[in-house]
PDB file of C-alpha atoms and ligand atoms in Angstrom:
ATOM      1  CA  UNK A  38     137.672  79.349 229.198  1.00 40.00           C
ATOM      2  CA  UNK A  39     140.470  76.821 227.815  1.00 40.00           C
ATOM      3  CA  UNK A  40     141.312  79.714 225.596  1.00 42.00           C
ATOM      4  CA  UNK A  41     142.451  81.918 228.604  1.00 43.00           C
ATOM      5  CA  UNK A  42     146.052  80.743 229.188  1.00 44.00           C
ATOM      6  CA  UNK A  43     149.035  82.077 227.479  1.00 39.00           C
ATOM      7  CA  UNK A  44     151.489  79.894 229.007  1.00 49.00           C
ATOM      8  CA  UNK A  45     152.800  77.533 226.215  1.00 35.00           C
ATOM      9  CA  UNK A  46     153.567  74.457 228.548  1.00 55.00           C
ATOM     10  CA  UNK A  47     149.842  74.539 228.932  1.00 62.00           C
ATOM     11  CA  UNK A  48     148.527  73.541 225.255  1.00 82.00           C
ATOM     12  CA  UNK A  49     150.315  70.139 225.712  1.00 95.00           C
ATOM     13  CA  UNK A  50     148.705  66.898 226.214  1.00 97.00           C
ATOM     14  CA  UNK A  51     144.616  67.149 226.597  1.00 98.00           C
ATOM     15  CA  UNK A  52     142.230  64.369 227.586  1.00 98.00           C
ATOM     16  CA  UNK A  53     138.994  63.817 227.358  1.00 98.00           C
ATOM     17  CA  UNK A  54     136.692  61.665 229.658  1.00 98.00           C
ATOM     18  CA  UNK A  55     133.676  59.761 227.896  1.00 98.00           C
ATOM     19  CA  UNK A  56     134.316  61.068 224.883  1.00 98.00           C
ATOM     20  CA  UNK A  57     131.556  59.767 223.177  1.00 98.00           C
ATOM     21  CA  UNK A  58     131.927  60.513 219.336  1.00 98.00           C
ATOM     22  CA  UNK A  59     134.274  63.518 220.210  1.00 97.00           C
ATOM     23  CA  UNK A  60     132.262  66.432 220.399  1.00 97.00           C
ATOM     24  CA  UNK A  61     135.013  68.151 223.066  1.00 98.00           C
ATOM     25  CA  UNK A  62     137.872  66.028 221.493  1.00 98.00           C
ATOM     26  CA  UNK A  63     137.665  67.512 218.476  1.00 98.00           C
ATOM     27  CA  UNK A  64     137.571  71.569 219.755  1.00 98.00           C
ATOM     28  CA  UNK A  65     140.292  70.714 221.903  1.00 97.00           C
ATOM     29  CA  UNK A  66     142.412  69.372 219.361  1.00 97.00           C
ATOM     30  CA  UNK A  67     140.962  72.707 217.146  1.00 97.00           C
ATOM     31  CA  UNK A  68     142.488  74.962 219.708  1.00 96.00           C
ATOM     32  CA  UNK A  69     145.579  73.351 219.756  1.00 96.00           C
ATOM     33  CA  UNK A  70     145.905  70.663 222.297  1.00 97.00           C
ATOM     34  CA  UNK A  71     148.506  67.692 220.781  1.00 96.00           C
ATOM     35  CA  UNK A  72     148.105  65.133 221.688  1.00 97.00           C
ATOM     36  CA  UNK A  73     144.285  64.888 222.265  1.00 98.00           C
ATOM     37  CA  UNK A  74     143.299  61.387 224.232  1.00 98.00           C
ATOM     38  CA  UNK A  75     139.720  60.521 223.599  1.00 98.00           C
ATOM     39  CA  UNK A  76     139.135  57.894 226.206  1.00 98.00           C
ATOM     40  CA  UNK A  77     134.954  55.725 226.320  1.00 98.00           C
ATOM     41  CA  UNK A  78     133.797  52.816 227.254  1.00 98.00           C
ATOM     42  CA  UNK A  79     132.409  52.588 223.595  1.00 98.00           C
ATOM     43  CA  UNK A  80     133.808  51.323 220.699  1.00 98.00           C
ATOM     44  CA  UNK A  81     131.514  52.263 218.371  1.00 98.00           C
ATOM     45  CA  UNK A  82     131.032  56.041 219.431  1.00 98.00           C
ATOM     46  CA  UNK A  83     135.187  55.821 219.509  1.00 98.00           C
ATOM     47  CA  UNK A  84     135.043  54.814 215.459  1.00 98.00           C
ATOM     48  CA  UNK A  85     132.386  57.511 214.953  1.00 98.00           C
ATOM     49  CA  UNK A  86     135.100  60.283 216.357  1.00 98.00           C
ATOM     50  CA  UNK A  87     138.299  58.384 214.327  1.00 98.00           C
ATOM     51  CA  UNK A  88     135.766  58.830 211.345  1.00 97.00           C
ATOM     52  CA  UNK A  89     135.365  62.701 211.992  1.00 95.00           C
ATOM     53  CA  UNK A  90     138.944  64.093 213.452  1.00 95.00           C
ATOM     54  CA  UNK A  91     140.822  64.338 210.095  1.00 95.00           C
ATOM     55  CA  UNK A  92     144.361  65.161 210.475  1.00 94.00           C
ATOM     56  CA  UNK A  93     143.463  66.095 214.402  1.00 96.00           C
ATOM     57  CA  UNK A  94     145.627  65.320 217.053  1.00 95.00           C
ATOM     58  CA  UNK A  95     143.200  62.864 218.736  1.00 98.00           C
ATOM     59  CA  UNK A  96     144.296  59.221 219.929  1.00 98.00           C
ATOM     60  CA  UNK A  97     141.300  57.219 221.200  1.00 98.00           C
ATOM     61  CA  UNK A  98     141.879  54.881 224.091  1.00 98.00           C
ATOM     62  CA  UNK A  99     139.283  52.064 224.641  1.00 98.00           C
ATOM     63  CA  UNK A 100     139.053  51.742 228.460  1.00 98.00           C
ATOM     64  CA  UNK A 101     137.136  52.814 232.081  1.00 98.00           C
ATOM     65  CA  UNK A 102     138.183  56.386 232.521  1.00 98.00           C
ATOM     66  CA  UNK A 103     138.495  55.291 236.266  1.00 97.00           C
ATOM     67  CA  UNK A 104     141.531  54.089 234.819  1.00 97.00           C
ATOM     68  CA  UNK A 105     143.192  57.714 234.117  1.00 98.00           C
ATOM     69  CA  UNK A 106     146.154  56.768 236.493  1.00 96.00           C
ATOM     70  CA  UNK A 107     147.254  53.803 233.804  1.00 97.00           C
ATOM     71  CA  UNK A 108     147.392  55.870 230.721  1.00 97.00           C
ATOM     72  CA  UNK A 109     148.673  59.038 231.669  1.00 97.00           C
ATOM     73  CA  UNK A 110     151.969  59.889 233.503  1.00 97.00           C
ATOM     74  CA  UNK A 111     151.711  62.200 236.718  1.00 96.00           C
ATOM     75  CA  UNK A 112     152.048  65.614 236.134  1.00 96.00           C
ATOM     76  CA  UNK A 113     151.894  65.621 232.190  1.00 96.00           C
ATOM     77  CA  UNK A 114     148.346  66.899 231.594  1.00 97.00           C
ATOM     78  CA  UNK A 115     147.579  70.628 230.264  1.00 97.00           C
ATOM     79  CA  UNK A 116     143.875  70.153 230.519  1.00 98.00           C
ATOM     80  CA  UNK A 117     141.321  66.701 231.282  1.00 98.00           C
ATOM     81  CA  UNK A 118     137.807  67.386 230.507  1.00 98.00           C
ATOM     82  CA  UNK A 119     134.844  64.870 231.389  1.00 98.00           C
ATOM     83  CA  UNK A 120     132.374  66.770 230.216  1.00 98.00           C
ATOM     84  CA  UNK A 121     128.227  65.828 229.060  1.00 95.00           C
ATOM     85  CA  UNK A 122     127.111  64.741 232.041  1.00 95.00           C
ATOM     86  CA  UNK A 123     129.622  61.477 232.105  1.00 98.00           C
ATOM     87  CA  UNK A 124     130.487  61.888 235.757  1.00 98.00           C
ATOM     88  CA  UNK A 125     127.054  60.893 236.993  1.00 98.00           C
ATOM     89  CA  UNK A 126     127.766  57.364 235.042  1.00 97.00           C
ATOM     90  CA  UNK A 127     130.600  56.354 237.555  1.00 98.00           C
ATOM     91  CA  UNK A 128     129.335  53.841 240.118  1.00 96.00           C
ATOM     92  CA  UNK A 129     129.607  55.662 243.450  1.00 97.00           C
ATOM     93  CA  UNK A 130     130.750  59.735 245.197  1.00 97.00           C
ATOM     94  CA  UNK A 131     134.263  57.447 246.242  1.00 98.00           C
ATOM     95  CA  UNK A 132     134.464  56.493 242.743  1.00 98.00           C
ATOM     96  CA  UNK A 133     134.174  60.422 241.546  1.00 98.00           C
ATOM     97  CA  UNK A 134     136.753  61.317 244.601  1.00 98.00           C
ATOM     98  CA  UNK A 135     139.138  59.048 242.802  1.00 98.00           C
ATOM     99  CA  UNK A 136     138.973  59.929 239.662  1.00 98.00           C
ATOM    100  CA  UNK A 137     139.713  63.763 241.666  1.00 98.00           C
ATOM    101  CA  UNK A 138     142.743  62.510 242.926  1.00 98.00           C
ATOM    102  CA  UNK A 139     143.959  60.728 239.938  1.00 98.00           C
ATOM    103  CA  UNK A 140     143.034  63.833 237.559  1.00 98.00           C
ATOM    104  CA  UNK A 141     144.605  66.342 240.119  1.00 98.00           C
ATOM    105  CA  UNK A 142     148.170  63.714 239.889  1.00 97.00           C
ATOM    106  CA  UNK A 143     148.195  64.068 235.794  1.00 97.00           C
ATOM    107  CA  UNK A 144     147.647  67.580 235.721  1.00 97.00           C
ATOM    108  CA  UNK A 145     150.473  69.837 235.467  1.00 96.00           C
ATOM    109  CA  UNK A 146     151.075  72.916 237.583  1.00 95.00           C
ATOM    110  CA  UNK A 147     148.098  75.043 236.544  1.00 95.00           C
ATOM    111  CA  UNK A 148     146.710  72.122 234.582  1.00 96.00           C
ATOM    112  CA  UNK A 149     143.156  72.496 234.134  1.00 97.00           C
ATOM    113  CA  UNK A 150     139.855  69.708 235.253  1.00 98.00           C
ATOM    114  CA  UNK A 151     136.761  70.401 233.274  1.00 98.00           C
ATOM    115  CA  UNK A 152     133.742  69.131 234.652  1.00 98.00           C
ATOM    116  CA  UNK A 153     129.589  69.780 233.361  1.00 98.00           C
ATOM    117  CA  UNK A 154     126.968  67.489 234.683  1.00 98.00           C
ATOM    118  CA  UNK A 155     123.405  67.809 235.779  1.00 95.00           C
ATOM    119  CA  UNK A 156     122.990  67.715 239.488  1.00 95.00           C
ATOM    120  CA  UNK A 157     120.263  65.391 240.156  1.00 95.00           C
ATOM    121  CA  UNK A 158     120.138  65.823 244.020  1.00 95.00           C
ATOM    122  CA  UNK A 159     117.137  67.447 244.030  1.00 95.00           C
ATOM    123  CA  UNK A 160     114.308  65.246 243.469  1.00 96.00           C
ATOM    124  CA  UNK A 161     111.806  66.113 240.677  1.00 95.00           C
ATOM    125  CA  UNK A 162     108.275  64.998 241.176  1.00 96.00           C
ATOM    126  CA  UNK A 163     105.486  64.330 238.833  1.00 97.00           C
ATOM    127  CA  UNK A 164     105.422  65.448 235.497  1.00 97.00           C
ATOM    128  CA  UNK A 165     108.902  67.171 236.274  1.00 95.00           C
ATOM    129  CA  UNK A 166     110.093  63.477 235.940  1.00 97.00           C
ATOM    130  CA  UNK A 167     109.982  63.643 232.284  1.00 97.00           C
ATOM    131  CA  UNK A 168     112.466  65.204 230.214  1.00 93.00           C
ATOM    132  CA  UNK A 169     112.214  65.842 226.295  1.00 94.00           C
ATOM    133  CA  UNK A 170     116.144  64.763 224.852  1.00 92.00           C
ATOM    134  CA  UNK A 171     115.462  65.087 221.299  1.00 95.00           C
ATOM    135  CA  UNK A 172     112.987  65.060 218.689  1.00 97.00           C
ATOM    136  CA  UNK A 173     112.900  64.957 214.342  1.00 97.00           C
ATOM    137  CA  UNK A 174     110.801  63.993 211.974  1.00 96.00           C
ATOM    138  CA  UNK A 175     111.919  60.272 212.632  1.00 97.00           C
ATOM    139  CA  UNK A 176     113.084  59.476 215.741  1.00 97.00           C
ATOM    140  CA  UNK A 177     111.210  60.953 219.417  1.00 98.00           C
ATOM    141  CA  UNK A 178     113.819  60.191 223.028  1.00 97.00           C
ATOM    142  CA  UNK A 179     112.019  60.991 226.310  1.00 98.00           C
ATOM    143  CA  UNK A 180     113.749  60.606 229.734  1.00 96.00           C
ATOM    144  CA  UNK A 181     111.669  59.611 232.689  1.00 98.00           C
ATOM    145  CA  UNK A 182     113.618  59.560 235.893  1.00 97.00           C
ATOM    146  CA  UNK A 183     112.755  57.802 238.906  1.00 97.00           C
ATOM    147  CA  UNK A 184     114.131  58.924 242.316  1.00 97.00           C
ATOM    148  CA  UNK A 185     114.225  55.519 243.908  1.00 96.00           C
ATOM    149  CA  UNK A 186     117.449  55.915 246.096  1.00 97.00           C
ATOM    150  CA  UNK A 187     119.214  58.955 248.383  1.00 96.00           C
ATOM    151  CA  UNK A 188     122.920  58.837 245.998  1.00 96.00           C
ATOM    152  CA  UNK A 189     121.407  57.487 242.500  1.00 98.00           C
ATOM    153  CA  UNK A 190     118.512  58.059 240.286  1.00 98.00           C
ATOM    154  CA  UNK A 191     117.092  55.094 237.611  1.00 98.00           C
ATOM    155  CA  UNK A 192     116.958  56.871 233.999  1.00 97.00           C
ATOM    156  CA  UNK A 193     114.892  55.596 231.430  1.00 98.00           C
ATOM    157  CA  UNK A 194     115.210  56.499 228.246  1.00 98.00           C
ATOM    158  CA  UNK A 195     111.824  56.013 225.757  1.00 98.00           C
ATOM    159  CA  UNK A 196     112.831  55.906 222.225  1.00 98.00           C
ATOM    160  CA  UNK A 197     110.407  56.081 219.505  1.00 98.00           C
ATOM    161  CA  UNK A 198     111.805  55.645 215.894  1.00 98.00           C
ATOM    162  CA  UNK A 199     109.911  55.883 212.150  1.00 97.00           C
ATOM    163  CA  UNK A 200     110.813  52.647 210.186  1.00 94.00           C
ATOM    164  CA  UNK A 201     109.084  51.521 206.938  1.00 93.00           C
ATOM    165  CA  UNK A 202     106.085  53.973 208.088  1.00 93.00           C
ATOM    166  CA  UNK A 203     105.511  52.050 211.595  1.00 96.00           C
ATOM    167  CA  UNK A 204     106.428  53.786 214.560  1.00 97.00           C
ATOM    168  CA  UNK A 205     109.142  51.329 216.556  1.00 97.00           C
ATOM    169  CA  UNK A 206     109.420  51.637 220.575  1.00 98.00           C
ATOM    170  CA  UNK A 207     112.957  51.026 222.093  1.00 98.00           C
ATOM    171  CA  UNK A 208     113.283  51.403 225.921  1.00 98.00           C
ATOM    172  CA  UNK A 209     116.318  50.883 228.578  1.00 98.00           C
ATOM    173  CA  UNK A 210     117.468  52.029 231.925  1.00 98.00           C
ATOM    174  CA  UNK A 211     120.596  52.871 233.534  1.00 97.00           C
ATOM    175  CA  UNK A 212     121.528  54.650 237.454  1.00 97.00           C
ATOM    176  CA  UNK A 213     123.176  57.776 237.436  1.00 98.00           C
ATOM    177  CA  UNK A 214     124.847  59.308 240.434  1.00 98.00           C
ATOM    178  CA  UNK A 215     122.757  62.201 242.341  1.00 98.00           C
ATOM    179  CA  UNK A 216     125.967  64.720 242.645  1.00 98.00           C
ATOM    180  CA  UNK A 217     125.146  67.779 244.673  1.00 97.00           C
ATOM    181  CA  UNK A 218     126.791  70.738 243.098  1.00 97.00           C
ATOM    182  CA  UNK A 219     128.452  71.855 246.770  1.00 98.00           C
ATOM    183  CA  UNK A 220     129.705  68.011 247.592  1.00 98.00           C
ATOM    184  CA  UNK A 221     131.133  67.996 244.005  1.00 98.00           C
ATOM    185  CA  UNK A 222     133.206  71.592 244.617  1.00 98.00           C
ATOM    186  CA  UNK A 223     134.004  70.859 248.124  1.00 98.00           C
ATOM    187  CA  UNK A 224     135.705  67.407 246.848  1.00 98.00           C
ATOM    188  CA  UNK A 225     137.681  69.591 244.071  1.00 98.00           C
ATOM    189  CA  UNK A 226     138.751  72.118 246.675  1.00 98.00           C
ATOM    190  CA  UNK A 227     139.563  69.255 249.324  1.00 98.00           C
ATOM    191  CA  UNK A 228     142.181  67.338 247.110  1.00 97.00           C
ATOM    192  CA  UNK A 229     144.100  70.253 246.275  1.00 97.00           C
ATOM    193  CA  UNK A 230     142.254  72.590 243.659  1.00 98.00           C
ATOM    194  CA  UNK A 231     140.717  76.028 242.857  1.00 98.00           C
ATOM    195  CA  UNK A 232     137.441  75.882 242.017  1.00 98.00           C
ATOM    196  CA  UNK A 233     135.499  78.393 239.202  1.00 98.00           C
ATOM    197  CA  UNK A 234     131.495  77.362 239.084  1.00 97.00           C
ATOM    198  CA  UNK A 235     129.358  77.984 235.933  1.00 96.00           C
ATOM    199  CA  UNK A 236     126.860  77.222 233.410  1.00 93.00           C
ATOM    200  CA  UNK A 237     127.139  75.152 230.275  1.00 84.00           C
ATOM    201  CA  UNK A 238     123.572  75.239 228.775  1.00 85.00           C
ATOM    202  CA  UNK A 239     121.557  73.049 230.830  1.00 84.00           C
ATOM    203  CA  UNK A 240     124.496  71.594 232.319  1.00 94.00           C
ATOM    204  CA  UNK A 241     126.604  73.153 235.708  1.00 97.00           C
ATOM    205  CA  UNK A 242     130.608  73.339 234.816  1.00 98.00           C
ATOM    206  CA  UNK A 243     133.080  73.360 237.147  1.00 98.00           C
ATOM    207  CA  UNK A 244     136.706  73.762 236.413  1.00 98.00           C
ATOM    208  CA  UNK A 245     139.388  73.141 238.950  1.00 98.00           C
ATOM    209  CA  UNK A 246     142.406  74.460 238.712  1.00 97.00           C
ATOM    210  CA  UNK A 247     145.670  72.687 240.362  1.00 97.00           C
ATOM    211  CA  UNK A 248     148.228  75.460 242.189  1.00 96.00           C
ATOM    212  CA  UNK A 249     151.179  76.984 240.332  1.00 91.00           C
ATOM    213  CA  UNK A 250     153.589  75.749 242.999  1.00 70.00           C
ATOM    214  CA  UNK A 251     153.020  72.606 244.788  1.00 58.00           C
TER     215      UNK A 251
HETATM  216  C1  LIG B1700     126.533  61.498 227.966  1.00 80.11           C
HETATM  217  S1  LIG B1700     127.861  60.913 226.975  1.00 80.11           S
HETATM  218  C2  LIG B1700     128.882  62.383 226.801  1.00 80.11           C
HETATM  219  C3  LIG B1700     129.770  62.318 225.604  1.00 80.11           C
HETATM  220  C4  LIG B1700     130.557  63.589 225.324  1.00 80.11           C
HETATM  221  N1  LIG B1700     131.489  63.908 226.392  1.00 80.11           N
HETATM  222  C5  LIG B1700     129.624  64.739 225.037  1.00 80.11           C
HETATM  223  O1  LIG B1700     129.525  65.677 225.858  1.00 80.11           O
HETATM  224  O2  LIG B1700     128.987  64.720 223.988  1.00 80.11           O
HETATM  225  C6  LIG B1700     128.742  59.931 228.153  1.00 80.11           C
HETATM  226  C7  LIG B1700     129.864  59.130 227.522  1.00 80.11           C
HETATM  227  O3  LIG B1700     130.644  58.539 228.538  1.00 80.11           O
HETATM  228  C8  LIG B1700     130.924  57.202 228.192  1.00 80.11           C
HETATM  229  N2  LIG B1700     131.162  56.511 229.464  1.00 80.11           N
HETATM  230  C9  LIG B1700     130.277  56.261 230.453  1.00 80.11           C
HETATM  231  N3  LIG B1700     130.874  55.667 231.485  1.00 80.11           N
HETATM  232  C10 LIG B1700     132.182  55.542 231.134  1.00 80.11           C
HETATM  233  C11 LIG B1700     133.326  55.002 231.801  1.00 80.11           C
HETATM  234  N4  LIG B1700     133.254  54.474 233.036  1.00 80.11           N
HETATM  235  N5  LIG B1700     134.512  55.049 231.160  1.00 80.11           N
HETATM  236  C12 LIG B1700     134.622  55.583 229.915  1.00 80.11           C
HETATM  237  N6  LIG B1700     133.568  56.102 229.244  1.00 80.11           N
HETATM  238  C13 LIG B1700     132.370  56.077 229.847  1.00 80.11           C
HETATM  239  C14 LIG B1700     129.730  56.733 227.406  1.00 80.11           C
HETATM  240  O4  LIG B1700     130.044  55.651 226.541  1.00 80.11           O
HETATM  241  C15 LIG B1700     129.387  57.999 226.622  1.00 80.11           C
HETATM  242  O5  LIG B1700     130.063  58.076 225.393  1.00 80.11           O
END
């Protein structure tokens, strides 16, 4: 998909939205993308990726991605990706419609917005609720989420971990926005964009597209 192009002005400057230890960073700097911004909330997941990107293009940027407007110019962006879910972490649907807008006024003509998330609108019930994330021979993480309110859900996230042959129980909780795959598109498509829908895995993608000529 970010392969497609043949347009030169469009492997420029790439960014990357919660990039967590820099899973999409890293490919997108592989393909070609200079310079790469990797931009989380967290430091330590930002030293992981500075540990694995080499001689990559990748700068990371320790801030809010709500804050896209203050470290990109407009209209300078080939591609911004905010990908893994990390949408559903922003605090409300205006807080996704600005980060839209201010995605749509860093792209370049053509520039490219990169989206997968799990759309949590419809509500799971009973043993739907719980969700297997990962599992070794040392370390067991279980979701549970709990559909408390219409435009968030509560996830909990059960960790259990082998240390010194006892089994150690870690547990937290954290909201996540309920985006409805339509209301997401329609937003895209309202501020300006094309819109092309898919699947990533478990996870829907959507990729808008700003116009050629503006
Ligand atoms: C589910 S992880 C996805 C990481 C990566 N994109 C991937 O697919 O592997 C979400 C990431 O977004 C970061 N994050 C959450 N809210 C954020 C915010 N408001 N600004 C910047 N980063 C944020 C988290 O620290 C975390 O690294």
């Amino acid at each position: 998909m970010l392969t497609s192009s043949t347009d030169a002005s469009e492997i420029g400057l790439a960014v990357d939205l919660g990039s967590g230890p820099g899973f999409q960073s890293i490919a997108l700097a592989e393909l070609g993308y200079s310079p790469v911004l990797a931009v989380d909330t967290s430091e330590a997941l930002l030293s992981e990726l500075r540990s694995r990107q080499g001689g990559l293009s990748v700068q990371t940027i320790h801030t809010d991605l709500s804050k896209l407007g203050e470290f990109t110019s407009p209209t300078t962006a080939s591609v911004i990706v905010c990908m893994g879910d990390t949408i559903t972490h922003l605090e409300s649907k205006d807080a996704v419609v600005e980060l839209l807008r201010a995605a749509y006024e860093a792209l370049l003509p053509r520039g490219r917005f990169v989206l997968s998330y799990r759309d949590l609108s419809t509500e799971a019930r009973g043993l739907d609720r719980f969700i297997p994330v990962y599992g070794d021979e040392g370390k067991v993480m279980t979701c549970f989420l709990e559909f408390d309110q219409a435009d968030t859900v509560l996830v909990h996230d059960l960790i259990h971990s082998l240390a010194g042959g006892k089994w150690l129980f870690e547990k937290s909780c954290y909201r996540k926005l309920r985006l409805p795959v339509d209301w997401l598109e329609k937003s895209m498509r309202d501020i300006g964009m094309t819109v092309q829908r898919g699947q990533a895995g478990r996870l829907i993608c959507l990729v808008g597209q700003k116009p050629e000529m503006l």
